[in-house]
Structure formats: structure tokens, C-alpha cells
Amino acid sequence: MSRSRQPPLVTGISPNEGISWTKVTIRGENLGTGPTDLIGLTICGHNCLLTAEWMSASKIVCRVGQAKNDKGDIIVTTKSGGRGTSTVSFKLLKPEKIGILDQSAVWVDEMNYYDTRTDRNKGIPPLSLRPANPLGIEIDKGRFPQKDLEVLFPGMSADFTSENFSAAWYLIENHSTTSFDQLKMAVMNLKKQANKKNEGSLAYVKGGLSTFFEAQDALSAIHQKLEADGTEKVEGSMTQKLENVLNRASNTADTLFQEVLGRKDKADSTRNALNVLQRFKFLFNLPLNIERNIQKGDYDVVINDYEKAKSLFGKTEVQVFKKYYAEVETRIEALRELLLNKLLETPSTLHDQKRYIRYLSDLHASGDPAWQCIGAQHKWILQLMHNCKESYIKDQKAWRCKAPQQVAFVEKLTKLVVIQLPNFWKLWISYVNGSLFSETAEKSGQMERSKKNARQRQNDFKKMIQEVMQSLAKLIRGALLPFSLREGELRQYGGWEMKSELSGQWLTHVIQTVRLSYESLTALEIPNDMLHIIQDLILDLRVRCIMVTLQHTAEDVKRLAEKEDWVIDNEGLTSLPSQFEQCIVHSLQSLKSVLDCKPGEASVFQQHKTQEDVCQLSTGIMQVFIDCLEQLSTKPDGDADTTHLSVDISSPDLFGSIHEDSSLSSEQRLLIVLSNCCYLERHTFINIAEHFEKHSFQGVEKITQISMESLKELDQRLFEIYIELKADPIVGSLEPGIYAGYFDWKDCLIPTGVRNYLKEALVNIIAVHAEVFTISKELVPRVLSKIVESVAEELSRLMQCVSSFSKNGALQARLEICALRDAVAIYLTPESNSSFKQALEALPQLLSGADKKLLEELLNKFKSSMHLQLTCFQASSAMMKT
């Protein structure tokens, strides 16, 4: 026996002693969960279960039977707790013998009295019973313990009617303090009783002597008459004599026993009447008992009484019995209606539903109460779901909670279904396997009929479950995915005011809630085809969550421009690329649980349309950031926030650094954005692509390719703008500088050094170098090379435009071209080399050694005088080599 509770424990019994059939109240702990849980009750070793009445888990009322032991424990046994124990005991007292002539408050059955001490089988008349006090003196009960007396007189008894009677035990128990004179008087009383018994027998004989003698005389006279007169003459006289004798004997007997016999006849008639009343009292009182038990809720008692009455009087022909039995049927029909109403009431627990179905089954109710209950529960669950939606829609305007109203609604709705549907499903399972019915229904074949009905109604129940699942899914869609419903469904399941769409964070929370509900329903072993609609709902919610999260991410990225503080590190980068990457990573991490597939779920990217939409949104996020960079680079000077402009003080090279209190020019912003673009191309975009692949995004190569192309286009545009801003002034100053002071290549003096225009061009190039170097060292070669190309190209054009050179003019031109070429040699490109070569080819060749020597001396002089200024190019050269 499996035990789910503690064993019973008896802690009290009232009264704690008494004779057989004494009514006692037993108290204790864990005495059972109900009448059916009580399976055993013994007092002093006697089974008292038939008379037991279970009142509660701490109280039982019963009658003590004819126990074998005089004293013993009270043992209670239950199904749930097993065999119990007792901390108290009950003492069984010997009943007093009551004669047939003694007055008594109870009826005493006649019995055959016999003397067990003499082992005689002939009966002893009741009038000869021993009195309660055979010694005739006052009884004085002693205080000797009963157990001590039992040990002192083993196998003996103080009962003087017992065959094991012990006089010593009787005297100790009843006269332990009686004086010796009293005991002598008791001996005299015993002798008198013995003499009275003998005298009584003798007096009885004496009292009948006259009758005996009369009979004897009559017989003698008859005999003499027969001899003298013959038989015929005395025949009449003999007959008369015999009649007289018999009459006198009858009159004497009537006189002696008239009172006793009258009382016996009256007792017999009373007993017969009581027996008849007792037999049919059950039926006569049954209608009233049914009403009382119904009011108390003791339906089991009513059903048992009804079954008993039906077996006894169901086919009776006695009109009185028919009348009362018809009344019983009327009450039972009312009970059937009451139980059916209680069964169909909502809400109700599964335990109560099973109980009422079992009652109706035992009462042979018409129809199929179990299926009616299933139908009522189905309608009630659907009504609860729609009422839940209506209550939240009604409170839309007054909603003040932190969580959005749709989220709270989904939580409440799924909780409602998870609480109600398991009981609904378990009720159906009990209906299918027949566990709803009792043993009586099983014996009557009702269980088999129920199983047959369940098999026929499987499709109907499947439709019920599907209807509940469809309502759950459509109600959630109406709150979160209204665009997925048709117009007619939207009127039934929608009605929400969509002020703003839920964020990805709240949609993730909703998905988790629906997933937990799905797991709870799966645990009930509901077939997957019934829950397929919930899986589709979860998939649509996951897809929508990804779309919304990516859209919100694009908005967050767009707002990054407002967070640009223009503070650069020693690599010329602001925090913007890092913020962009963190924004993407945070967004993807928030989608991790959504992208992960739970058991039974499909990938969100299984549909081609979803892949395209996600790819487009991801590309859009990258493009938004690129647009953000372009917006920052073209921002007017007046709109630029330069209050926080600074460089990393940890950088060892602070040449040309921008101080916190300086203004930020458009050229500097262009350089910072260009530096960020370079970093994005080499690092950030690649990292983001890896994060996309890590989270199983599709089309990552396409996203990266499009983003890279757009970024490179922006970088090239910004670079050209910067070069134009810096190169044009330098290039434009060359021609005026060359021909300053009406300089003429045909008529000029011997060169004495590089003219100032070239020095100014170099200083301007050095200024550009300083500006770029301050922002980003890595941009220096790229920028300087392009500027040198522009300067070389312009110088080549100018040289090619000169019609002719004098000897000194050719030497002066070669000196300046070579000086510029050697100064920026580190930044020369094939294009700039080609331009310098074309410029030199436009000059006449130096033929004399003196001219070559002079050119070399002047170049060395130039380099020596400009050594300090040209040092920046040497530092850049060392940096480029490393």
C-alpha cells in the first residue's frame, strides 16, 4: 500500500471504559481523509468498522463490540496512512445479568440460563438466578488493582456464575474492608438462602398434596365403581371427575402464572411490532434522510441508501411500500438535477467534477454527464479568454503600469490557459480511460459504454482543443500582430489602440511567455498537431521581433551623430565606430534567445522573404551610419560642437595637436571622419559581419559588400573634398610666385638659390602635413602624396608652357624642380614622378660641368637652410618604414 500521509494516531477515547455496544468517540490525528479512506478500526482486538462513522480527520464515532480482551488499544487503519497506533486504551466491563422479571431500561432477550460450575446442561429457571449480592451484606469495593488480582488468581474469575469462580478473589474485590462480624452474618445469610430453596421446593409439593389426594381418591373410586357396577355405569362419573380435576388444575395454574404469562405475551407482541417497525423503518424514513444528507452534502450515503432501497423495494407489490419508494425516486431525481447543475457550474475543480460525474453515474442519470461537463468547460474557457481581452481593452485609456498593456494581456491570457487547460485535458483523459466511474458503474457496464462514447467523440474533442488554441493565437495576434489577421477576425480578436509598436525587448519577453505556455501544454502530452498553431504564432512573433529590433537599431544608430564629441585618440579615432559596433552587438545579443530554436521550432530564416527583409534592414543600418558620417563631415562650422575637442595625451607626438579650447575647422572634421572611415573599413565592418554570421544571419556577404562599397564611396568623396581644399591654394600660388617681379625665363640672372614661392609651397605642404599628422598619422602618406601629385602636375604644366629658356633660366627652373622633388621624395608616386620628369624634360639640358656643380651646391644649400622644416618628412619616412 502506497502511503501519502502520516499513519493514524489515536490520542483519546471517551468514555474510556464500558460494556459491549457502548458508543464511544475516538479522537486523534490523521484518522483518514474521508469515509472511504477508513478501512479498519479495532478496539480491544474486536473489529468495529461496521459501526464506525467517520466525522473528520480527527474524530470517529463507533460502538464497542464483544471484544476478546478486557482491555486493549484502539487501532485505526486508513488507505492513505496505513495502520496506526494508540496512546490510550479502552477497558471492557462485564455486563450485569438481568432476569426476565427484573425491570430494565433496555430489552433483554430471553436466554437459556445454566450453571457452568456444575457443568450441567439442563436449564435453570430464571426465578432461581443468583442475586446481585449473594452474601446479603453491604459491598465495599476495595482499591486492589485489577491487574494484580489477575496475576494473583490466574485463570480465575470473581463472577460467581462463572465456572472458574474464586471466592477469595470475590471477597478481596468486594469485601476487603468488611469486619469479621459482617462476614459471619454473610455466612448465616447463605445458610438461610439454602434452607429457603429447600423449603420452597417442599412447600411446592405440599401445596399440591390436596389436589394429588383428590385425584388419588377419584381414581380409587373409579376403580371400585368399575369393579362393582361395570364399566358402562361409572363411565360418566369418571369423565366428570376428570373434568373437575383438570378445571381445578387449570384454574390454579392460571392463578399462579396469569401475571407472568400476561407480561410475556405483551413482551412478545411488543417485540414482534418492534421487529416489523425496525425492518421497514429504513424505507419509511428514507425520504427524510435523503433530504438531510443532501443538505449536509453526504451524497455517498444517499447513493448507498438508494441502492439498498432499490434492491429491497424496487419491485414490491405492497401499495404502502410503492408509495414510499415513489417518493424516494422523486427525491433521487431532484438530486440528479442538483448534481448535474453543480457539475456544469464554473469555475469548479477537477476533483469536484470527477466526484459529481461519479455520483451521477451511480444514480444512473440519463445522457452522458461527463461529456456535458467537457462541453461546459470548453465554452467556459473560451468565454474567460474573450472576457480577459475585453477587460484590458476597456482599461486602455486608464492604463498606468510600467509594462505595456498588450504585454500584460498576453501574460494574463497565457496564464489563464495554462491553469485551465490541464484540468480540461485531464478530464478528457479520465473520460477516455474510464477512471471517472466507481466500481458500481464498472460492474454495471457503464464504464465500457463511456469508453465507447469517448472513442466516438475523439474528433469532437480535438476540435475543442483546436478552437481553444486558435482563440489563444488569434487573441495574441490581435494584440501584437494585427496585420496578420483578416478583417473579420480583426473585429473579433482585435480592438487595441496601437499608439506605438512594442519594442524588441518587450516582444522578446512576450515570446518567452508564449514559449513557456507551449512547454506547459506539451508536458500534458497534447498531440503536436493540436499545438501547431502555437508554433506558427511563436515563429511569426520571432520574425516580427527581429524586424522591430533592427528598425529600432537603425534609429539608435542615426542618433549616434548627436553623441559625437570629436575627442580623438592617438590613432585619430573618435568613439563613434566603437559606439556603432556596440550598438549592433547589443542588438544582436538581445535577439539571441529569439534566434535560438527551442525544441519543435523552425529557424526564423527558413522563409526566403524573411532572409531578404533581414538583409535589407541590416544593410540599411550600415547605410544609416555611413550617412551619419557624411552628415558629420559636411556639418557647417557654426554647428560643430568643439568644446570637447582634444587629443589623447598619452600620445608621444603632440606636434600640431588640437587643444581643448581651439575651434574645429571643417578640414579637421573631414580628417577625423576619414580616419573613422579607414578604421570602419579595416576593422569595424569586418567585426560586425562576424557577429552577423555568429547569429546565423543570412546574406552576410551581400550586407558586407554593399556596406563596404558605400563606405568607400563616402571616403573617396570626402578625401577629394579635403585634397581640393588643401591642394588648390598651394597649386594656385605657384604661377604667381614664379613670375613675381616680372620674372622672365629668357632673361634672368645666375641662380643664387631657391626662390621664395617654392619655399612657401613647401611650408604650406608642411602645414597640411602637420594638420593631418595631428589627427591621424596613417592619413599622412595618402594626403601628402595626393597634394604632391597636384603640385607636380601644375609645375609640369607651367614648365611646358614656357616657350624658351635662357641658360640661367633653365638652371633656375631645374634647381627649383629638383629642390621640390627631393624635399617631398618620400611622398612621390608614379604620377608625381611622371609629372616631375615631364617638367625636367621641358628644360634645356645642362652641358657644362660648372652648371652641374653650381646646381648641386645650390641644392645642398637649400636643404641645409630648410633642414628644420623638412625634418617632418624625415619623421614620416621613419614611421612609414616601421
PDB file of N, CA and C in Angstrom, residues 164-228:
ATOM      1  N   ASN A 164     -15.087 -20.740  36.653  1.00  0.00           N
ATOM      2  CA  ASN A 164     -13.780 -20.536  37.289  1.00  0.00           C
ATOM      3  C   ASN A 164     -13.894 -19.567  38.459  1.00  0.00           C
ATOM      4  N   PHE A 165     -15.029 -19.593  39.152  1.00  0.00           N
ATOM      5  CA  PHE A 165     -15.271 -18.659  40.244  1.00  0.00           C
ATOM      6  C   PHE A 165     -14.277 -18.898  41.376  1.00  0.00           C
ATOM      7  N   SER A 166     -13.713 -17.760  41.919  1.00  0.00           N
ATOM      8  CA  SER A 166     -12.780 -17.817  43.041  1.00  0.00           C
ATOM      9  C   SER A 166     -13.389 -17.003  44.182  1.00  0.00           C
ATOM     10  N   ALA A 167     -13.733 -17.665  45.272  1.00  0.00           N
ATOM     11  CA  ALA A 167     -14.346 -16.993  46.426  1.00  0.00           C
ATOM     12  C   ALA A 167     -13.387 -15.970  47.030  1.00  0.00           C
ATOM     13  N   ALA A 168     -12.089 -16.344  47.093  1.00  0.00           N
ATOM     14  CA  ALA A 168     -11.104 -15.425  47.677  1.00  0.00           C
ATOM     15  C   ALA A 168     -11.027 -14.130  46.867  1.00  0.00           C
ATOM     16  N   TRP A 169     -11.010 -14.281  45.506  1.00  0.00           N
ATOM     17  CA  TRP A 169     -10.974 -13.078  44.636  1.00  0.00           C
ATOM     18  C   TRP A 169     -12.210 -12.234  44.866  1.00  0.00           C
ATOM     19  N   TYR A 170     -13.385 -12.910  44.998  1.00  0.00           N
ATOM     20  CA  TYR A 170     -14.634 -12.165  45.193  1.00  0.00           C
ATOM     21  C   TYR A 170     -14.601 -11.392  46.503  1.00  0.00           C
ATOM     22  N   LEU A 171     -14.108 -12.025  47.588  1.00  0.00           N
ATOM     23  CA  LEU A 171     -14.066 -11.358  48.892  1.00  0.00           C
ATOM     24  C   LEU A 171     -13.067 -10.191  48.882  1.00  0.00           C
ATOM     25  N   ILE A 172     -11.898 -10.387  48.235  1.00  0.00           N
ATOM     26  CA  ILE A 172     -10.906  -9.306  48.200  1.00  0.00           C
ATOM     27  C   ILE A 172     -11.443  -8.119  47.416  1.00  0.00           C
ATOM     28  N   GLU A 173     -12.165  -8.425  46.340  1.00  0.00           N
ATOM     29  CA  GLU A 173     -12.630  -7.361  45.469  1.00  0.00           C
ATOM     30  C   GLU A 173     -13.819  -6.609  46.067  1.00  0.00           C
ATOM     31  N   ASN A 174     -14.719  -7.326  46.776  1.00  0.00           N
ATOM     32  CA  ASN A 174     -15.967  -6.709  47.232  1.00  0.00           C
ATOM     33  C   ASN A 174     -16.059  -6.518  48.745  1.00  0.00           C
ATOM     34  N   HIS A 175     -15.213  -7.193  49.513  1.00  0.00           N
ATOM     35  CA  HIS A 175     -15.328  -7.104  50.989  1.00  0.00           C
ATOM     36  C   HIS A 175     -13.966  -7.082  51.636  1.00  0.00           C
ATOM     37  N   SER A 176     -13.028  -6.339  51.048  1.00  0.00           N
ATOM     38  CA  SER A 176     -11.678  -6.308  51.625  1.00  0.00           C
ATOM     39  C   SER A 176     -11.640  -5.569  52.957  1.00  0.00           C
ATOM     40  N   THR A 177     -12.606  -4.667  53.194  1.00  0.00           N
ATOM     41  CA  THR A 177     -12.607  -3.901  54.455  1.00  0.00           C
ATOM     42  C   THR A 177     -13.793  -4.273  55.365  1.00  0.00           C
ATOM     43  N   THR A 178     -14.508  -5.341  54.992  1.00  0.00           N
ATOM     44  CA  THR A 178     -15.658  -5.772  55.797  1.00  0.00           C
ATOM     45  C   THR A 178     -15.172  -6.427  57.098  1.00  0.00           C
ATOM     46  N   SER A 179     -15.890  -6.136  58.228  1.00  0.00           N
ATOM     47  CA  SER A 179     -15.477  -6.686  59.535  1.00  0.00           C
ATOM     48  C   SER A 179     -15.814  -8.178  59.618  1.00  0.00           C
ATOM     49  N   PHE A 180     -15.203  -8.819  60.591  1.00  0.00           N
ATOM     50  CA  PHE A 180     -15.416 -10.257  60.768  1.00  0.00           C
ATOM     51  C   PHE A 180     -16.870 -10.557  61.142  1.00  0.00           C
ATOM     52  N   ASP A 181     -17.478  -9.691  61.947  1.00  0.00           N
ATOM     53  CA  ASP A 181     -18.892  -9.918  62.321  1.00  0.00           C
ATOM     54  C   ASP A 181     -19.785  -9.853  61.088  1.00  0.00           C
ATOM     55  N   GLN A 182     -19.507  -8.943  60.219  1.00  0.00           N
ATOM     56  CA  GLN A 182     -20.290  -8.845  58.985  1.00  0.00           C
ATOM     57  C   GLN A 182     -20.146 -10.112  58.153  1.00  0.00           C
ATOM     58  N   LEU A 183     -18.915 -10.646  58.104  1.00  0.00           N
ATOM     59  CA  LEU A 183     -18.700 -11.878  57.343  1.00  0.00           C
ATOM     60  C   LEU A 183     -19.450 -13.048  57.978  1.00  0.00           C
ATOM     61  N   LYS A 184     -19.521 -13.084  59.314  1.00  0.00           N
ATOM     62  CA  LYS A 184     -20.285 -14.157  59.986  1.00  0.00           C
ATOM     63  C   LYS A 184     -21.755 -14.024  59.633  1.00  0.00           C
ATOM     64  N   MET A 185     -22.235 -12.787  59.558  1.00  0.00           N
ATOM     65  CA  MET A 185     -23.632 -12.563  59.168  1.00  0.00           C
ATOM     66  C   MET A 185     -23.857 -13.017  57.725  1.00  0.00           C
ATOM     67  N   ALA A 186     -22.834 -12.826  56.869  1.00  0.00           N
ATOM     68  CA  ALA A 186     -22.957 -13.263  55.480  1.00  0.00           C
ATOM     69  C   ALA A 186     -23.091 -14.774  55.406  1.00  0.00           C
ATOM     70  N   VAL A 187     -22.368 -15.503  56.297  1.00  0.00           N
ATOM     71  CA  VAL A 187     -22.467 -16.974  56.301  1.00  0.00           C
ATOM     72  C   VAL A 187     -23.880 -17.389  56.678  1.00  0.00           C
ATOM     73  N   MET A 188     -24.460 -16.701  57.641  1.00  0.00           N
ATOM     74  CA  MET A 188     -25.826 -17.026  58.073  1.00  0.00           C
ATOM     75  C   MET A 188     -26.799 -16.748  56.930  1.00  0.00           C
ATOM     76  N   ASN A 189     -26.584 -15.685  56.188  1.00  0.00           N
ATOM     77  CA  ASN A 189     -27.471 -15.373  55.055  1.00  0.00           C
ATOM     78  C   ASN A 189     -27.409 -16.464  53.991  1.00  0.00           C
ATOM     79  N   LEU A 190     -26.194 -16.975  53.740  1.00  0.00           N
ATOM     80  CA  LEU A 190     -26.050 -18.034  52.743  1.00  0.00           C
ATOM     81  C   LEU A 190     -26.808 -19.284  53.175  1.00  0.00           C
ATOM     82  N   LYS A 191     -26.731 -19.606  54.508  1.00  0.00           N
ATOM     83  CA  LYS A 191     -27.444 -20.795  55.006  1.00  0.00           C
ATOM     84  C   LYS A 191     -28.948 -20.618  54.873  1.00  0.00           C
ATOM     85  N   LYS A 192     -29.433 -19.388  55.183  1.00  0.00           N
ATOM     86  CA  LYS A 192     -30.874 -19.136  55.067  1.00  0.00           C
ATOM     87  C   LYS A 192     -31.334 -19.294  53.619  1.00  0.00           C
ATOM     88  N   GLN A 193     -30.524 -18.785  52.688  1.00  0.00           N
ATOM     89  CA  GLN A 193     -30.908 -18.900  51.284  1.00  0.00           C
ATOM     90  C   GLN A 193     -30.968 -20.357  50.859  1.00  0.00           C
ATOM     91  N   ALA A 194     -30.046 -21.182  51.385  1.00  0.00           N
ATOM     92  CA  ALA A 194     -30.071 -22.602  51.041  1.00  0.00           C
ATOM     93  C   ALA A 194     -31.307 -23.279  51.633  1.00  0.00           C
ATOM     94  N   ASN A 195     -31.643 -22.933  52.872  1.00  0.00           N
ATOM     95  CA  ASN A 195     -32.836 -23.531  53.513  1.00  0.00           C
ATOM     96  C   ASN A 195     -34.095 -23.090  52.785  1.00  0.00           C
ATOM     97  N   LYS A 196     -34.147 -21.804  52.391  1.00  0.00           N
ATOM     98  CA  LYS A 196     -35.331 -21.319  51.690  1.00  0.00           C
ATOM     99  C   LYS A 196     -35.525 -22.053  50.376  1.00  0.00           C
ATOM    100  N   LYS A 197     -34.436 -22.380  49.733  1.00  0.00           N
ATOM    101  CA  LYS A 197     -34.532 -23.089  48.456  1.00  0.00           C
ATOM    102  C   LYS A 197     -35.135 -24.471  48.674  1.00  0.00           C
ATOM    103  N   ASN A 198     -34.640 -25.141  49.741  1.00  0.00           N
ATOM    104  CA  ASN A 198     -35.184 -26.482  50.016  1.00  0.00           C
ATOM    105  C   ASN A 198     -36.632 -26.383  50.458  1.00  0.00           C
ATOM    106  N   GLU A 199     -36.909 -25.387  51.368  1.00  0.00           N
ATOM    107  CA  GLU A 199     -38.277 -25.223  51.856  1.00  0.00           C
ATOM    108  C   GLU A 199     -39.207 -24.847  50.710  1.00  0.00           C
ATOM    109  N   GLY A 200     -38.728 -24.085  49.802  1.00  0.00           N
ATOM    110  CA  GLY A 200     -39.550 -23.689  48.670  1.00  0.00           C
ATOM    111  C   GLY A 200     -39.946 -24.890  47.851  1.00  0.00           C
ATOM    112  N   SER A 201     -39.047 -25.785  47.615  1.00  0.00           N
ATOM    113  CA  SER A 201     -39.360 -26.995  46.845  1.00  0.00           C
ATOM    114  C   SER A 201     -40.352 -27.876  47.606  1.00  0.00           C
ATOM    115  N   LEU A 202     -40.122 -27.994  48.940  1.00  0.00           N
ATOM    116  CA  LEU A 202     -41.027 -28.812  49.760  1.00  0.00           C
ATOM    117  C   LEU A 202     -42.403 -28.187  49.843  1.00  0.00           C
ATOM    118  N   ALA A 203     -42.460 -26.849  49.982  1.00  0.00           N
ATOM    119  CA  ALA A 203     -43.752 -26.160  50.064  1.00  0.00           C
ATOM    120  C   ALA A 203     -44.503 -26.300  48.750  1.00  0.00           C
ATOM    121  N   TYR A 204     -43.772 -26.352  47.672  1.00  0.00           N
ATOM    122  CA  TYR A 204     -44.437 -26.517  46.384  1.00  0.00           C
ATOM    123  C   TYR A 204     -45.124 -27.888  46.326  1.00  0.00           C
ATOM    124  N   VAL A 205     -44.413 -28.877  46.854  1.00  0.00           N
ATOM    125  CA  VAL A 205     -45.012 -30.228  46.864  1.00  0.00           C
ATOM    126  C   VAL A 205     -46.211 -30.274  47.807  1.00  0.00           C
ATOM    127  N   LYS A 206     -46.045 -29.619  49.002  1.00  0.00           N
ATOM    128  CA  LYS A 206     -47.136 -29.629  49.976  1.00  0.00           C
ATOM    129  C   LYS A 206     -48.352 -28.918  49.428  1.00  0.00           C
ATOM    130  N   GLY A 207     -48.132 -27.832  48.738  1.00  0.00           N
ATOM    131  CA  GLY A 207     -49.254 -27.084  48.197  1.00  0.00           C
ATOM    132  C   GLY A 207     -50.068 -27.908  47.208  1.00  0.00           C
ATOM    133  N   GLY A 208     -49.521 -28.921  46.637  1.00  0.00           N
ATOM    134  CA  GLY A 208     -50.241 -29.736  45.650  1.00  0.00           C
ATOM    135  C   GLY A 208     -50.724 -31.061  46.174  1.00  0.00           C
ATOM    136  N   LEU A 209     -50.542 -31.261  47.475  1.00  0.00           N
ATOM    137  CA  LEU A 209     -50.955 -32.554  48.031  1.00  0.00           C
ATOM    138  C   LEU A 209     -52.467 -32.755  47.964  1.00  0.00           C
ATOM    139  N   SER A 210     -53.240 -31.692  48.262  1.00  0.00           N
ATOM    140  CA  SER A 210     -54.703 -31.850  48.270  1.00  0.00           C
ATOM    141  C   SER A 210     -55.197 -32.258  46.896  1.00  0.00           C
ATOM    142  N   THR A 211     -54.657 -31.609  45.904  1.00  0.00           N
ATOM    143  CA  THR A 211     -55.065 -31.971  44.544  1.00  0.00           C
ATOM    144  C   THR A 211     -54.664 -33.397  44.234  1.00  0.00           C
ATOM    145  N   PHE A 212     -53.463 -33.740  44.706  1.00  0.00           N
ATOM    146  CA  PHE A 212     -52.991 -35.102  44.462  1.00  0.00           C
ATOM    147  C   PHE A 212     -53.898 -36.129  45.122  1.00  0.00           C
ATOM    148  N   PHE A 213     -54.233 -35.810  46.408  1.00  0.00           N
ATOM    149  CA  PHE A 213     -55.096 -36.767  47.129  1.00  0.00           C
ATOM    150  C   PHE A 213     -56.477 -36.848  46.484  1.00  0.00           C
ATOM    151  N   GLU A 214     -57.036 -35.725  46.043  1.00  0.00           N
ATOM    152  CA  GLU A 214     -58.340 -35.751  45.397  1.00  0.00           C
ATOM    153  C   GLU A 214     -58.295 -36.594  44.127  1.00  0.00           C
ATOM    154  N   ALA A 215     -57.142 -36.381  43.371  1.00  0.00           N
ATOM    155  CA  ALA A 215     -57.016 -37.194  42.163  1.00  0.00           C
ATOM    156  C   ALA A 215     -56.893 -38.671  42.513  1.00  0.00           C
ATOM    157  N   GLN A 216     -56.152 -38.940  43.609  1.00  0.00           N
ATOM    158  CA  GLN A 216     -55.982 -40.327  44.020  1.00  0.00           C
ATOM    159  C   GLN A 216     -57.310 -40.930  44.457  1.00  0.00           C
ATOM    160  N   ASP A 217     -58.120 -40.173  45.245  1.00  0.00           N
ATOM    161  CA  ASP A 217     -59.436 -40.672  45.677  1.00  0.00           C
ATOM    162  C   ASP A 217     -60.326 -40.899  44.469  1.00  0.00           C
ATOM    163  N   ALA A 218     -60.281 -39.994  43.545  1.00  0.00           N
ATOM    164  CA  ALA A 218     -61.138 -40.140  42.363  1.00  0.00           C
ATOM    165  C   ALA A 218     -60.774 -41.384  41.581  1.00  0.00           C
ATOM    166  N   LEU A 219     -59.478 -41.617  41.452  1.00  0.00           N
ATOM    167  CA  LEU A 219     -59.050 -42.806  40.713  1.00  0.00           C
ATOM    168  C   LEU A 219     -59.448 -44.084  41.449  1.00  0.00           C
ATOM    169  N   SER A 220     -59.308 -44.049  42.801  1.00  0.00           N
ATOM    170  CA  SER A 220     -59.708 -45.238  43.582  1.00  0.00           C
ATOM    171  C   SER A 220     -61.200 -45.494  43.455  1.00  0.00           C
ATOM    172  N   ALA A 221     -61.982 -44.394  43.525  1.00  0.00           N
ATOM    173  CA  ALA A 221     -63.443 -44.554  43.398  1.00  0.00           C
ATOM    174  C   ALA A 221     -63.798 -45.086  42.020  1.00  0.00           C
ATOM    175  N   ILE A 222     -63.123 -44.582  41.043  1.00  0.00           N
ATOM    176  CA  ILE A 222     -63.382 -45.058  39.670  1.00  0.00           C
ATOM    177  C   ILE A 222     -63.077 -46.547  39.574  1.00  0.00           C
ATOM    178  N   HIS A 223     -61.972 -46.914  40.226  1.00  0.00           N
ATOM    179  CA  HIS A 223     -61.587 -48.316  40.163  1.00  0.00           C
ATOM    180  C   HIS A 223     -62.634 -49.205  40.859  1.00  0.00           C
ATOM    181  N   GLN A 224     -63.139 -48.774  42.048  1.00  0.00           N
ATOM    182  CA  GLN A 224     -64.141 -49.555  42.776  1.00  0.00           C
ATOM    183  C   GLN A 224     -65.444 -49.620  41.986  1.00  0.00           C
ATOM    184  N   LYS A 225     -65.854 -48.507  41.443  1.00  0.00           N
ATOM    185  CA  LYS A 225     -67.099 -48.484  40.673  1.00  0.00           C
ATOM    186  C   LYS A 225     -67.012 -49.432  39.478  1.00  0.00           C
ATOM    187  N   LEU A 226     -65.846 -49.459  38.882  1.00  0.00           N
ATOM    188  CA  LEU A 226     -65.683 -50.324  37.719  1.00  0.00           C
ATOM    189  C   LEU A 226     -65.849 -51.797  38.111  1.00  0.00           C
ATOM    190  N   GLU A 227     -65.349 -52.059  39.264  1.00  0.00           N
ATOM    191  CA  GLU A 227     -65.468 -53.447  39.705  1.00  0.00           C
ATOM    192  C   GLU A 227     -66.897 -53.784  40.119  1.00  0.00           C
ATOM    193  N   ALA A 228     -67.586 -52.864  40.817  1.00  0.00           N
ATOM    194  CA  ALA A 228     -68.933 -53.169  41.342  1.00  0.00           C
ATOM    195  C   ALA A 228     -70.007 -53.011  40.268  1.00  0.00           C
TER     196      ALA A 228
END
